[in-house]
Coordinates of C-alpha atoms and ligand atoms in Angstrom, one line a residue:
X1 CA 126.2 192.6 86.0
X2 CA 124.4 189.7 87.8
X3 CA 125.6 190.5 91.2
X4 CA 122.8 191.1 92.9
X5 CA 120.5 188.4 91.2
X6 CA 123.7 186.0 91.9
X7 CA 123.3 186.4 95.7
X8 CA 119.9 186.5 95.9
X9 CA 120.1 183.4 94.0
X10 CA 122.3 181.1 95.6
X11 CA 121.2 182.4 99.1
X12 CA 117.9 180.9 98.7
X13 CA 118.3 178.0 96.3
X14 CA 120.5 176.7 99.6
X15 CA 117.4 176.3 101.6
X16 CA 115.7 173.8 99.3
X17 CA 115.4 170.7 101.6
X18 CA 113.8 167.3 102.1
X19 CA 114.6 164.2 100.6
X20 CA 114.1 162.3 97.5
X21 CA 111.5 164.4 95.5
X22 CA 111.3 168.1 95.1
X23 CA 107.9 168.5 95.9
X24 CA 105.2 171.6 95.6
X25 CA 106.0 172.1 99.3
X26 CA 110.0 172.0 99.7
X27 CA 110.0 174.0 96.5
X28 CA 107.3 177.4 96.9
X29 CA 109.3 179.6 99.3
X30 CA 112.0 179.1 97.3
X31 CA 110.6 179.9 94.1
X32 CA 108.7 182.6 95.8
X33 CA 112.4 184.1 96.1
X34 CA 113.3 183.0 92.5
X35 CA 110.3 185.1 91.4
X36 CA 111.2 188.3 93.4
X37 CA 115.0 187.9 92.9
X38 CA 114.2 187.7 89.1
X39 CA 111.9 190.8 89.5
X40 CA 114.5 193.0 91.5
X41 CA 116.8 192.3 88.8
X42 CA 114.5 194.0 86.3
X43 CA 113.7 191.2 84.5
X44 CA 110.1 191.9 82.4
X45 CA 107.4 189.8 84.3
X46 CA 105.6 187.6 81.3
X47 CA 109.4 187.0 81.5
X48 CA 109.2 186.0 85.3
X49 CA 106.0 184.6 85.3
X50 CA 106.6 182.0 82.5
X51 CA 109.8 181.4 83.9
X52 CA 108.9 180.5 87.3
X53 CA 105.8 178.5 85.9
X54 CA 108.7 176.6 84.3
X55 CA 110.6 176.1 87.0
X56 CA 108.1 174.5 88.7
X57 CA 106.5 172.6 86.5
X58 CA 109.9 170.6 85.4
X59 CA 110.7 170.5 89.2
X60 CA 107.8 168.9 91.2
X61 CA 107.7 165.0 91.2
X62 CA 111.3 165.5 90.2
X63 CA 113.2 162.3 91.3
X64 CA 116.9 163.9 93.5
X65 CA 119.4 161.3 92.1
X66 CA 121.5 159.9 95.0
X67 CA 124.8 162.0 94.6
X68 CA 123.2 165.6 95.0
X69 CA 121.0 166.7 97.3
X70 CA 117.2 169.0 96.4
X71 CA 118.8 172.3 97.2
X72 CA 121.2 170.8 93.9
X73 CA 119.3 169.4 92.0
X74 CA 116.7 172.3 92.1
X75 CA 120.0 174.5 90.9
X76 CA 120.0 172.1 88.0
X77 CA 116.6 173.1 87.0
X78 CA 116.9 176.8 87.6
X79 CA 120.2 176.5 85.5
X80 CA 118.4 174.7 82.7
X81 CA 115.8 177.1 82.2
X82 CA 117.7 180.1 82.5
X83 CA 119.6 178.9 79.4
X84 CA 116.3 178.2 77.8
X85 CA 115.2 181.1 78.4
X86 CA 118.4 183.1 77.2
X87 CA 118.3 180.7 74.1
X88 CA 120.3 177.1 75.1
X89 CA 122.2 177.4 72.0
X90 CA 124.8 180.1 71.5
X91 CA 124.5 182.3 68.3
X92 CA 127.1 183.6 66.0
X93 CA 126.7 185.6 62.9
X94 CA 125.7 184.3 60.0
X95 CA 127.5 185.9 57.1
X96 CA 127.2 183.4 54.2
X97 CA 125.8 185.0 51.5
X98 CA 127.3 186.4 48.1
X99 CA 129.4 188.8 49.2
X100 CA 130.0 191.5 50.5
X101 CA 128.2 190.6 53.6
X102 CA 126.0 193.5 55.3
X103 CA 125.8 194.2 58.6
X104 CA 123.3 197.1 59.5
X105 CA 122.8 198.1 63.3
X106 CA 120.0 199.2 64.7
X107 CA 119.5 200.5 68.7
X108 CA 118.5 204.1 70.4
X109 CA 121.0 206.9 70.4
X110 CA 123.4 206.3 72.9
X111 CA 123.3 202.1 72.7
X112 CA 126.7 201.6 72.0
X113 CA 126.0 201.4 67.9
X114 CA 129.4 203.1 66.8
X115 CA 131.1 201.4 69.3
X116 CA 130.1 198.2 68.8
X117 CA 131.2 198.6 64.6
X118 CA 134.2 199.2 65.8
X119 CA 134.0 196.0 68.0
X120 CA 132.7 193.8 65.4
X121 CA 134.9 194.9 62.5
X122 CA 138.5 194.0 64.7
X123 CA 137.2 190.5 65.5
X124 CA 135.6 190.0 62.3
X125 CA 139.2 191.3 61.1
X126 CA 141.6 189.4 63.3
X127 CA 139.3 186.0 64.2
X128 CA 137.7 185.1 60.9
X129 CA 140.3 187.4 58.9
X130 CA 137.6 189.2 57.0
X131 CA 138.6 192.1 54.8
X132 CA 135.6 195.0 56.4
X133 CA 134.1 198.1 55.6
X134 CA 132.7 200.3 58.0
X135 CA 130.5 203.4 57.5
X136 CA 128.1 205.7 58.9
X137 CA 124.7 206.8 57.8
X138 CA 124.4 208.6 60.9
X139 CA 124.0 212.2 59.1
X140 CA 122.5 214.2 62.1
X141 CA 125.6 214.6 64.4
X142 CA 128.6 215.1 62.5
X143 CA 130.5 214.5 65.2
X144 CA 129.1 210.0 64.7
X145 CA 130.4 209.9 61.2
X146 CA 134.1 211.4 63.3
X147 CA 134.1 208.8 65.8
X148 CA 133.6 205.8 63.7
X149 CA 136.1 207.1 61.4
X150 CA 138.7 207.3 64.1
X151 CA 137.4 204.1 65.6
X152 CA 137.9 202.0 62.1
X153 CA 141.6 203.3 62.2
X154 CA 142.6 202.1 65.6
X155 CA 141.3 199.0 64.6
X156 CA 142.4 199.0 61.2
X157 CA 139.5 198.4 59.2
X158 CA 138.9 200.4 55.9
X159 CA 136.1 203.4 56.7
X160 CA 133.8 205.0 53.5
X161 CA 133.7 208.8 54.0
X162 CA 129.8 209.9 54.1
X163 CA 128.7 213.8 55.1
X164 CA 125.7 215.0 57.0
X165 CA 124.9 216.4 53.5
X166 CA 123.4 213.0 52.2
X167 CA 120.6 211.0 52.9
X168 CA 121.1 207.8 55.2
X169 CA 120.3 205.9 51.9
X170 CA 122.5 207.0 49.6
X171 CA 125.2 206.2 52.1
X172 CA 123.9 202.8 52.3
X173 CA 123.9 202.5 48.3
X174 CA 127.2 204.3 47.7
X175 CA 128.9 201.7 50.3
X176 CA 127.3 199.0 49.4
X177 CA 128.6 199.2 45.6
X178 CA 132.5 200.1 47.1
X179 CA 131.9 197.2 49.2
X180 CA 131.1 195.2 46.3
X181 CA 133.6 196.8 43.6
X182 CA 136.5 196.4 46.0
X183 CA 135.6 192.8 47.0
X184 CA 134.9 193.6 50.6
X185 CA 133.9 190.5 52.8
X186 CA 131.7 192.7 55.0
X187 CA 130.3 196.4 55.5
X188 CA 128.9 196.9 58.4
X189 CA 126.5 199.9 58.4
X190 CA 126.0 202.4 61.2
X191 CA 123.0 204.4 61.9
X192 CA 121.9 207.4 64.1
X193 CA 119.6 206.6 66.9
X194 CA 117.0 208.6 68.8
X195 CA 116.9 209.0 72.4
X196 CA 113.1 207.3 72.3
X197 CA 111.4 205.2 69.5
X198 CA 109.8 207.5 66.5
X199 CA 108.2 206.9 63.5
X200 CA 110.5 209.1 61.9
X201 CA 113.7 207.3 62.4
X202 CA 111.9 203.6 62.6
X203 CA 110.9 205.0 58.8
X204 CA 114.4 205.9 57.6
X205 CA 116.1 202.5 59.1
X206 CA 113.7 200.6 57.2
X207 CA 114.5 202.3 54.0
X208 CA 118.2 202.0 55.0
X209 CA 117.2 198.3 55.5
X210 CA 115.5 197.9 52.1
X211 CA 118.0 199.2 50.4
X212 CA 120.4 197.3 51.7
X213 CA 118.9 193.4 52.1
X214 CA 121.5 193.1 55.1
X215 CA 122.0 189.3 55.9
X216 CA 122.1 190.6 60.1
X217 CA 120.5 193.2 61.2
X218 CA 121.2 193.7 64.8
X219 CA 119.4 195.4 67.3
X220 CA 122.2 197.4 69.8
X221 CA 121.3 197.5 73.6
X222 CA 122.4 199.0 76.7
X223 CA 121.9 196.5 79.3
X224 CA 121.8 199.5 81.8
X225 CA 118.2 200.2 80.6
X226 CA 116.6 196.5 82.2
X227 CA 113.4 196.0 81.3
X228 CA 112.8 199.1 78.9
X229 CA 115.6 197.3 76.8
X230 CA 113.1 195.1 76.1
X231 CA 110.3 197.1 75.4
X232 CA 112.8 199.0 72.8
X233 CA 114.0 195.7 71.5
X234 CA 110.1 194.6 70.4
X235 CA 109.7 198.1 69.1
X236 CA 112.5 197.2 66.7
X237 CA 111.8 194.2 66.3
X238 CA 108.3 195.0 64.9
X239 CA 109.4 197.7 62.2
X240 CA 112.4 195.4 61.1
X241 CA 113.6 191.6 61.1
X242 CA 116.1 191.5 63.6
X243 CA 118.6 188.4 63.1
X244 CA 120.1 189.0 66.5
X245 CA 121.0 191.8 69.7
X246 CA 124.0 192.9 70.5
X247 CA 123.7 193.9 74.4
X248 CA 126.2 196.3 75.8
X249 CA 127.4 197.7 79.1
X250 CA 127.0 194.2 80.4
X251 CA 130.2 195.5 82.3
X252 CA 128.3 198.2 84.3
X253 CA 126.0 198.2 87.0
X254 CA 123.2 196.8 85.2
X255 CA 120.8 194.1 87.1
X256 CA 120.6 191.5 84.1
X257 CA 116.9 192.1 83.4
X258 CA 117.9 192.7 79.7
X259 CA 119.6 189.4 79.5
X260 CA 117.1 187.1 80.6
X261 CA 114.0 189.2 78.8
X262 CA 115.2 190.1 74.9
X263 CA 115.4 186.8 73.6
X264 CA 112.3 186.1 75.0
X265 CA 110.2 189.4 74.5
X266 CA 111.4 189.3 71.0
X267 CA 112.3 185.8 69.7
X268 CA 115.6 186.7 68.2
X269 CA 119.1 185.8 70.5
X270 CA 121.9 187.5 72.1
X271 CA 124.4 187.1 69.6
X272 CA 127.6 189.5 71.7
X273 CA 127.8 191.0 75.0
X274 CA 129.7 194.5 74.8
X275 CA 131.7 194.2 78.1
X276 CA 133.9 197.5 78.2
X277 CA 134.5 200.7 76.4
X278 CA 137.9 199.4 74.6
X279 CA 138.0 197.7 71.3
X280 CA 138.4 194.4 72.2
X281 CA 135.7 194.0 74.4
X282 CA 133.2 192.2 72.8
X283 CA 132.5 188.8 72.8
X284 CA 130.3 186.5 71.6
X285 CA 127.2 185.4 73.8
X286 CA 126.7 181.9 75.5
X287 CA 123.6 181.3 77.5
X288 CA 125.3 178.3 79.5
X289 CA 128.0 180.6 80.8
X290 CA 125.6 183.0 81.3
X291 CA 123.4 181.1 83.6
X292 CA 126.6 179.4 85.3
X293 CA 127.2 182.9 86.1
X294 CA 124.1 184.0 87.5
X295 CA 124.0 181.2 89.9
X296 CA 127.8 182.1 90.7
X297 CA 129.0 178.4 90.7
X298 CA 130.6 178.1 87.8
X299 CA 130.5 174.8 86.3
X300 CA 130.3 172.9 89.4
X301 CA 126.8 170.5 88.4
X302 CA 129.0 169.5 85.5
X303 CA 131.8 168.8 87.8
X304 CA 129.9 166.8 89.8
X305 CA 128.8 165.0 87.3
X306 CA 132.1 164.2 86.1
X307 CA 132.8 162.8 89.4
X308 CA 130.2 160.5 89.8
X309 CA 131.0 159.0 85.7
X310 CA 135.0 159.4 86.6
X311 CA 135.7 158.4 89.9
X312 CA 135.8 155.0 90.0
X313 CA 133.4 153.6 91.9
X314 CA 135.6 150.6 93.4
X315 CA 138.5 152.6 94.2
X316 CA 136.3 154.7 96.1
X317 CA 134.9 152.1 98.2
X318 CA 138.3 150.3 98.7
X319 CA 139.5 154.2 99.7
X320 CA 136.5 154.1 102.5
X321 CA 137.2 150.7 103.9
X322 CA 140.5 151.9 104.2
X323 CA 139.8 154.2 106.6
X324 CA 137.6 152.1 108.1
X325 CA 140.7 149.9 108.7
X326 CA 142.3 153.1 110.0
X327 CA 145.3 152.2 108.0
X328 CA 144.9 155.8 107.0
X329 CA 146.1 157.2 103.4
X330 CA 149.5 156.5 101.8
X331 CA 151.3 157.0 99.3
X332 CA 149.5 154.2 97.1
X333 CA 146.3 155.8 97.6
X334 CA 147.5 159.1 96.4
X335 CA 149.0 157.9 93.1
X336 CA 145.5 156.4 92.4
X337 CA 144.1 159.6 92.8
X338 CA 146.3 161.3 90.5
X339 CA 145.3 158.4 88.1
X340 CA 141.7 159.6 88.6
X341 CA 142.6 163.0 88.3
X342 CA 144.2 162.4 84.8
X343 CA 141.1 160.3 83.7
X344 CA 138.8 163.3 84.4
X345 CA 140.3 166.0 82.0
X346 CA 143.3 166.9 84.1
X347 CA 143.9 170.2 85.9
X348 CA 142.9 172.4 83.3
X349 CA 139.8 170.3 82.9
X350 CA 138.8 170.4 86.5
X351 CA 139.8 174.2 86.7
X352 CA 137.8 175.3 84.1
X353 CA 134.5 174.4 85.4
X354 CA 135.0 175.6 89.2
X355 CA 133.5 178.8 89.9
X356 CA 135.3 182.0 89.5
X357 CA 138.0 180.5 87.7
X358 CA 137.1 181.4 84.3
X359 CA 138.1 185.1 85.6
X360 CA 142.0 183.9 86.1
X361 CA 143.9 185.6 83.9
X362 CA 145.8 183.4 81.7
X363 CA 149.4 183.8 82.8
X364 CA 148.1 182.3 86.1
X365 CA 146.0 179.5 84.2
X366 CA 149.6 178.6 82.2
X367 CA 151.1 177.7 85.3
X368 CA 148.7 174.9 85.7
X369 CA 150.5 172.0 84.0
X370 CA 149.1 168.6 83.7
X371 CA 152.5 167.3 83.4
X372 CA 153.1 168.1 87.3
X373 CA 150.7 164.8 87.7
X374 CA 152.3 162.8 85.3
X375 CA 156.0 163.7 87.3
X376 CA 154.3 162.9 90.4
X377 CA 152.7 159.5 89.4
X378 CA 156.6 159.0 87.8
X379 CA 158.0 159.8 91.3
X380 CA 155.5 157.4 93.5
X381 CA 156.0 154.6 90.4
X382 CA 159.9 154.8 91.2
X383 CA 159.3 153.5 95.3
X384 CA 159.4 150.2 96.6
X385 CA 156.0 149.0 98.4
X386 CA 157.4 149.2 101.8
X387 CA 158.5 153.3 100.9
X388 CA 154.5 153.8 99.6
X389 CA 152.6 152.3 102.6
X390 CA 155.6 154.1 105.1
X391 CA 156.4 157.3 103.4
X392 CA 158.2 158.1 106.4
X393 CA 160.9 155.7 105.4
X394 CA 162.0 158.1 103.0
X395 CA 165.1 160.0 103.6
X396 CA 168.4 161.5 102.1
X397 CA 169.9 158.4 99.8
X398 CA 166.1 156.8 99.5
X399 CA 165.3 160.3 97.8
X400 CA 168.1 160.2 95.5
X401 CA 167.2 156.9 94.9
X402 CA 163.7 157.9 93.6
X403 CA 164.9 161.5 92.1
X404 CA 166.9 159.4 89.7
X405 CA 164.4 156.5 89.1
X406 CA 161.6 158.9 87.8
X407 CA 164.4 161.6 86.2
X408 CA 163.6 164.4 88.7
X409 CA 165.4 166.3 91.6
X410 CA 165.1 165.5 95.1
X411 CA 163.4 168.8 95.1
X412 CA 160.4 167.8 93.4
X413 CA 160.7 163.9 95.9
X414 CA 160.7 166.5 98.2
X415 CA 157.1 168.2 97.1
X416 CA 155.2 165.5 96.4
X417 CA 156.0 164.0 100.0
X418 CA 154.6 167.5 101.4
X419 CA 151.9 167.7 99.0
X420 CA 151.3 163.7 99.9
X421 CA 151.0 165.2 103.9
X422 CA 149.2 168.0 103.0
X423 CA 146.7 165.5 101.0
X424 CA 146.3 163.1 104.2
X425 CA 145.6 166.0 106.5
X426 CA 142.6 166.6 104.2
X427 CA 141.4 163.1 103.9
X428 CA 141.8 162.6 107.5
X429 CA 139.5 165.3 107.8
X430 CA 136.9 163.9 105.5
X431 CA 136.9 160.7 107.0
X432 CA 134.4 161.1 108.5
X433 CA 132.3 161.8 105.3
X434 CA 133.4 159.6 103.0
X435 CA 133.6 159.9 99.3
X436 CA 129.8 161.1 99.0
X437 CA 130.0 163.8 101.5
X438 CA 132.9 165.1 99.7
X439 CA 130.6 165.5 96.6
X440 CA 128.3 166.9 98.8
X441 CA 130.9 169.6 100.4
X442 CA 132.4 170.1 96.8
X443 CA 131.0 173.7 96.5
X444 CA 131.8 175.0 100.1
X445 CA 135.4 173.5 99.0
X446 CA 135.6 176.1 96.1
X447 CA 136.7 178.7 95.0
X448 CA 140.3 179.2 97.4
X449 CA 141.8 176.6 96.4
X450 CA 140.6 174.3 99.5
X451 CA 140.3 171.3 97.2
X452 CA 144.1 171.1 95.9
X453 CA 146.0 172.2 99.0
X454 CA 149.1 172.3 97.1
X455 CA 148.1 175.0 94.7
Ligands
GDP1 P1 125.7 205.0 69.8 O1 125.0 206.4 70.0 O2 124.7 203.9 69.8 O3 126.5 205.0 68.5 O4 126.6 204.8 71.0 P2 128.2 204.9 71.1 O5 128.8 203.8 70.4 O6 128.6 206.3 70.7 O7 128.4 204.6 72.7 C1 127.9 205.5 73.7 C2 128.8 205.4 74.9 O8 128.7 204.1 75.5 C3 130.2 205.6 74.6 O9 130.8 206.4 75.7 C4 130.8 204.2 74.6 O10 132.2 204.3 75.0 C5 130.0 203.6 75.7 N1 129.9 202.1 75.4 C6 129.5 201.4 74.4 N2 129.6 200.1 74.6 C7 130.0 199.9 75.8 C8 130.2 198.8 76.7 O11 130.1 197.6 76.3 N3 130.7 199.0 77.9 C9 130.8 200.3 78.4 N4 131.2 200.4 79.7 N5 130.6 201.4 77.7 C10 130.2 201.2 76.4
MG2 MG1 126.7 206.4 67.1

């Protein structure tokens, strides 16, 4: 969804320059581009203007701290006040009450409503193991009361029977005392929408509402519609108290405009994002991600910032007088990078924050085993000094040597010592850098894999 606003983005937060300060001057073209990119992507402009106001506001006189440089530490800001302005925290429902629970939605005809009960019921069936009801008080197309019907029993859920013959109301009371006499956990009431906003149906939702004191009420939007999902969302928002939006069609073509503008037009958050027509395509909403993934880099401030806790300091230095030395990188070296590797989360940890990579499917993320480093470290442990600082010592009875020592094959001796030349190659090349400039180069390193050759 945020493609667009993602490469406007990080093209221009790149040409953020100067030293030591972000200042009113290194800073206005840039958030002159914010502003527009922000604009282009539909986002509603008290939206954009309070925003950028923000921005710059937190920015200017902003000391850069020594590891990043401006262009970064401007991302940091812009990533900190997208999540404020998307929330910060992320919101889940709130279903404690006597029960049954009652969910009533809420959105224009063609939202995603229906769909989105459907949604709701199988996670709230299969993650929180909810026993759910599902019905329809949409009495004007027969064909809505069909659909969620035949919805609730690919998912499973129980569904009340209700006919275009009754009033929205009645539904609501009817299901609400099944829901109650069968000791459902929730019902989740859907409603019919209107192609625009009118009294008439803002009218029957609130007497649906009434009737049902609902503990969410949750306004249903199609991110598709930008900024006039936000204008709906208010309109809504005014006739009933909203506890939260669900926003759908995040998985189309949409800008993001609805993303960054509900929670502020109206006050209430982004609880789910609908991200595909198929039941299981819901999930719930998280601002951080969300701004991660409109700048497109992943995790990667967080990653640096593990570095500069993680890596040790000393070991660093002693790395870069190494090199000084031109005594180059052995084997010694390497095994203390696995150490540091280990210290900072391992693999998976590392992974998980680098852009992109949240994407992998899973079967590829399983093959990512921490235990690789803990074999490897076992493997360097099992050489004599002489075989770490000359690696090229190490041949046919040396590797069975070692294979047995650390209870592996000479086919994994064999691995590490390429991965071990593939890992000097690298720092070879970043001699000339040093420790910071690898920081530095740490996002034209990623995604691809650049940074652990051996993957
Ligand atoms: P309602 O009128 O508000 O009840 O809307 P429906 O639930 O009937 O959905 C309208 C259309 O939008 C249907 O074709 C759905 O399959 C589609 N739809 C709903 N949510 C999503 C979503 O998150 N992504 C995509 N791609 N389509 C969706
Ligand atoms: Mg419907």
């Amino acid at each position: 969804m945020f493609e667009n606003l993602t490469e406007r983005l990080s093209r221009t937060l790149k040409n953020v320059s100067g030293r030591g300060r972000l200042t009113d001057d290194n800073i206005k073209d840039t958030l002159r581009e914010v502003r527009m990119a922000l604009l282009e992507a539909d986002v509603a402009l008290p939206v954009v203007r309070e925003f950028v106001k923000r921005v710059k506001e937190r920015a200017v006189g902003t000391e850069v701290s020594k590891s990043l440089t401006p262009g970064q530490e401007f991302i940091k800001i812009v990533q900190a006040e997208l999540e404020a302005v998307m929330g910060e925290e992320s919101e889940g429902l709130d279903l404690s009450c006597q029960p049954p629970a009652v969910i009533l939605m809420a959105g224009l005809q063609g939202a995603g409503k229906t769909t989105s009960v459907g949604k709701l019921g199988k996670l709230l069936k299969e993650r929180d193991s909810k026993k759910v009801l599902v019905v329809s008080a949409d009495v004007y197309r027969p064909a809505a009361i069909k659909q969620l019907e035949t919805l609730a029993g690919d998912v499973g859920i129980d569904f009340f029977p209700s006919n275009v013959e009754q009033k929205p109301v009645e539904i609501a009371k009817a299901a609400l005392e099944h829901g109650r006499l069968k000791f459902y956990d929730v019902v989740i009431v859907d409603t019919a929408g209107r192609l625009h906003v009118d009294e008439e149906m803002m009218g029957e939702i609130k007497d649906v509402h009434k009737t049902l004191n609902p503990v969410e009420t949750l306004f249903v939007v199609d991110a598709m519609t930008g900024q006039d999902a936000a204008n709906t969302a208010k309109a809504f928002n005014d006739a009933l108290p909203l506890t939260g939006v669900i926003l759908t069609k995040v998985d189309g073509d949409a800008r993001g405009g609805a993303a960054l503008s509900v929670r502020h037009i109206t006050g209430k958050p982004i609880k789910f994002l609908g991200i595909g027509e198929k039941t299981d395509a819901l999930e719930p909403f998280h601002p951080n991600r969300v701004a991660s993934r409109i700048l497109g880099m992943g995790d990667v401030l967080s990653l640096i910032e593990d570095l500069e806790r993680n890596v040790d300091k000393q070991e660093a230095e002693k790395l870069a007088k190494k090199f000084k030395d031109k005594k180059g990188f052995d084997l010694e070296d390497f095994r203390s990078q696995l150490q540091q590797m280990k210290n900072m989360g391992g693999m998976m940890g590392m992974l998980d924050k680098l852009p992109g990579m949240s994407q992998l499917p899973s079967d590829v993320k399983d093959k990512v085993d921490d235990k690789v480093f803990v074999q490897m470290e076992a493997i360097i442990n099992s050489m004599t000094k002489g075989e770490r600082a000359h690696p090229e010592l190490i041949k046919g009875s040396r590797k069975k040597r070692i294979a047995a020592g650390s209870g592996t094959q000479v086919q994994d001796v064999n691995r590490l010592l390429k991965q071990f030349t593939q890992m000097q190659k690298m720092m070879k090349k970043m001699q000339k850098g040093g420790m910071k400039n690898m920081m530095r180069q740490m996002k034209g390193m990623v995604p691809g894999g650049g940074m652990f050759p051996w993957r």
